[in-house]
CSV table of C-alpha atoms in Angstrom, one decimal:
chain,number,residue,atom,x,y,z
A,1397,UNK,CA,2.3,50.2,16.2
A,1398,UNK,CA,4.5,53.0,15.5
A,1399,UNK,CA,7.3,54.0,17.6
A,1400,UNK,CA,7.7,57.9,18.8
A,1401,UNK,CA,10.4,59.7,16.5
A,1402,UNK,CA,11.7,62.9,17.9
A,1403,UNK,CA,13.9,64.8,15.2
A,1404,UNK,CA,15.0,68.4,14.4
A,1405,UNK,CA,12.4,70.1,11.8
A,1406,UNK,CA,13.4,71.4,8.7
A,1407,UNK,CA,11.6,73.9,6.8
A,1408,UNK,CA,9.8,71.3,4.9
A,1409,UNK,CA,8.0,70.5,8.2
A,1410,UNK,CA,6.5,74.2,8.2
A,1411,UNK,CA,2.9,72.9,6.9
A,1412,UNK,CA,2.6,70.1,9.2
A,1413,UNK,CA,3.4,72.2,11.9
A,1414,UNK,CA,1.5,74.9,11.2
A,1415,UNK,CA,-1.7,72.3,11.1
A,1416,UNK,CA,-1.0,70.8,14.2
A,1417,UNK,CA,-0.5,74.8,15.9
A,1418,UNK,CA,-3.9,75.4,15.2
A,1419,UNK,CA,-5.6,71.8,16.2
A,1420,UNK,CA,-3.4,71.8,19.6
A,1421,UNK,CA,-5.3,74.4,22.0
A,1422,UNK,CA,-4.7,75.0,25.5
A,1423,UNK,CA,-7.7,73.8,27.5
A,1424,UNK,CA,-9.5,75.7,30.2
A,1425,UNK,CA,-12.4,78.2,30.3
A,1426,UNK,CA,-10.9,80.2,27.3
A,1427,UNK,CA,-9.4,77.9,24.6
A,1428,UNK,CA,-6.6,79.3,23.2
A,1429,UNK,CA,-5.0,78.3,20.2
A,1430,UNK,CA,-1.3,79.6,19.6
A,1431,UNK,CA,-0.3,79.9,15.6
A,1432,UNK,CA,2.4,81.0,13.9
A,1433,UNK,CA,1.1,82.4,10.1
A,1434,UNK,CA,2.3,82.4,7.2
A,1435,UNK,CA,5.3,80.5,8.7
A,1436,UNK,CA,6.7,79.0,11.8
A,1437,UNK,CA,10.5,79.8,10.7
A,1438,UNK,CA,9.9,82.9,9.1
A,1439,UNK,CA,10.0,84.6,12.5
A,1440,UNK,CA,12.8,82.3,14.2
A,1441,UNK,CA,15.3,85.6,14.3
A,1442,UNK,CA,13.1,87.2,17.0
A,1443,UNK,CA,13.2,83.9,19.3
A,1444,UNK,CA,17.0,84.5,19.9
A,1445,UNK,CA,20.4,83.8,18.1
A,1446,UNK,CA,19.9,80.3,17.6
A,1447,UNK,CA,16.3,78.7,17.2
A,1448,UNK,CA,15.3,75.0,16.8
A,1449,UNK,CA,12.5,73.2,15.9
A,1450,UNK,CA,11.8,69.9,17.2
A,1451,UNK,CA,8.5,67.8,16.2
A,1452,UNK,CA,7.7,64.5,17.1
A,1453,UNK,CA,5.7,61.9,15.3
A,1454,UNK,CA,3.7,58.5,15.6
A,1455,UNK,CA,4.5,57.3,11.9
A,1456,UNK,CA,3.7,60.3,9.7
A,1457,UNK,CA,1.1,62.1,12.8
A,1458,UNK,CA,2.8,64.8,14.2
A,1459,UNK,CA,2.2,64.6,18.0
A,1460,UNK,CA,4.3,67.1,20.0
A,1461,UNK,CA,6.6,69.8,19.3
A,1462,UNK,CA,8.9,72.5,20.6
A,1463,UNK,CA,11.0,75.6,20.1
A,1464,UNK,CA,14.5,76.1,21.5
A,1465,UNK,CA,16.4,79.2,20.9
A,1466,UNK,CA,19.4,80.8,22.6
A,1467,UNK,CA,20.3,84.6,23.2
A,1468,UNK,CA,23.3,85.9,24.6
A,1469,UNK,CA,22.6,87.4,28.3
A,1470,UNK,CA,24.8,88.3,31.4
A,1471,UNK,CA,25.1,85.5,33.5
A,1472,UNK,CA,27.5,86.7,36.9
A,1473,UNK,CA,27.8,89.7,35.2
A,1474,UNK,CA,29.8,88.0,32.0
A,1475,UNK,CA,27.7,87.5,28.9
A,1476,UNK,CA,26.9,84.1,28.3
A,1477,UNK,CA,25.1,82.0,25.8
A,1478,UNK,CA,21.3,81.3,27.3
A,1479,UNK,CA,19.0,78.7,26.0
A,1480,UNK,CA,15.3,78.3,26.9
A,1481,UNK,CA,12.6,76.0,25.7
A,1482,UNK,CA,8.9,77.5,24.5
A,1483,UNK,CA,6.5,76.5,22.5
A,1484,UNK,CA,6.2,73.0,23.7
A,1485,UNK,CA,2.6,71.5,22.6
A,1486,UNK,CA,1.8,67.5,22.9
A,1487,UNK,CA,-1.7,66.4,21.2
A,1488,UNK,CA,-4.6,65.7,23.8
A,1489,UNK,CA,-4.6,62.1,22.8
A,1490,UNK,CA,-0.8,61.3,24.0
A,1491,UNK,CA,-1.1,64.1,27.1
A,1492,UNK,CA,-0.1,62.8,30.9
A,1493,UNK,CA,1.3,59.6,29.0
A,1494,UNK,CA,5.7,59.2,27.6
A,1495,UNK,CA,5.4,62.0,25.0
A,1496,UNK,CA,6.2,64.6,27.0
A,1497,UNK,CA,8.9,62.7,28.9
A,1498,UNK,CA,10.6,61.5,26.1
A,1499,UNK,CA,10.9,65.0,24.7
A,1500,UNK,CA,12.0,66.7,27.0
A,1501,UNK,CA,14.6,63.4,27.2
A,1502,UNK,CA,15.6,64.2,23.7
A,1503,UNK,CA,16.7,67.9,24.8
């Protein structure tokens, strides 16, 4: 079985990601499906100064993702370099079980 490789994406990734955007919904009595069209990096200026990618697969099956970016913001009054973490998405299957841990880990 294939081990769980967490890894920075590159634009190259942009289809696979894309894919797995629209198959991972958010469950409940609305389903909501969050995408990103024509392309998840075309957009990355408006997350913030610095914005990451981060995917991570079961052999070639991407499984989870998530988005880090960092804007600068006043913190104590001084402004400061602020990261945050969005756009985190784990496939139903590996839900409640190591993905999630194990990203969040690799952050």
């Amino acid at each position: 079985m294939a081990s769980l490789e967490i890894q920075l994406a590159t634009p190259a990734d942009d289809a696979a990601l894309l894919e797995f955007m629209k198959t991972t919904t958010l469950p409940g009595e609305i389903t909501i499906s969050m995408q990103r069209e024509p392309s998840l990096f075309a957009a990355s200026s408006a997350m913030g100064e610095v914005h990451q990618v981060f995917v991570s697969r079961l052999g070639a099956q991407v499984v989870g993702m998530a988005e880090r970016a960092e804007r600068r913001l006043y913190v104590n009054g001084a402004p400061a370099p602020v990261g945050y973490i969005s756009g985190v998405r784990v496939d139903s299957a590996h839900r409640g079980g190591a993905t999630l841990f194990k990203g969040f880990r690799f952050l």
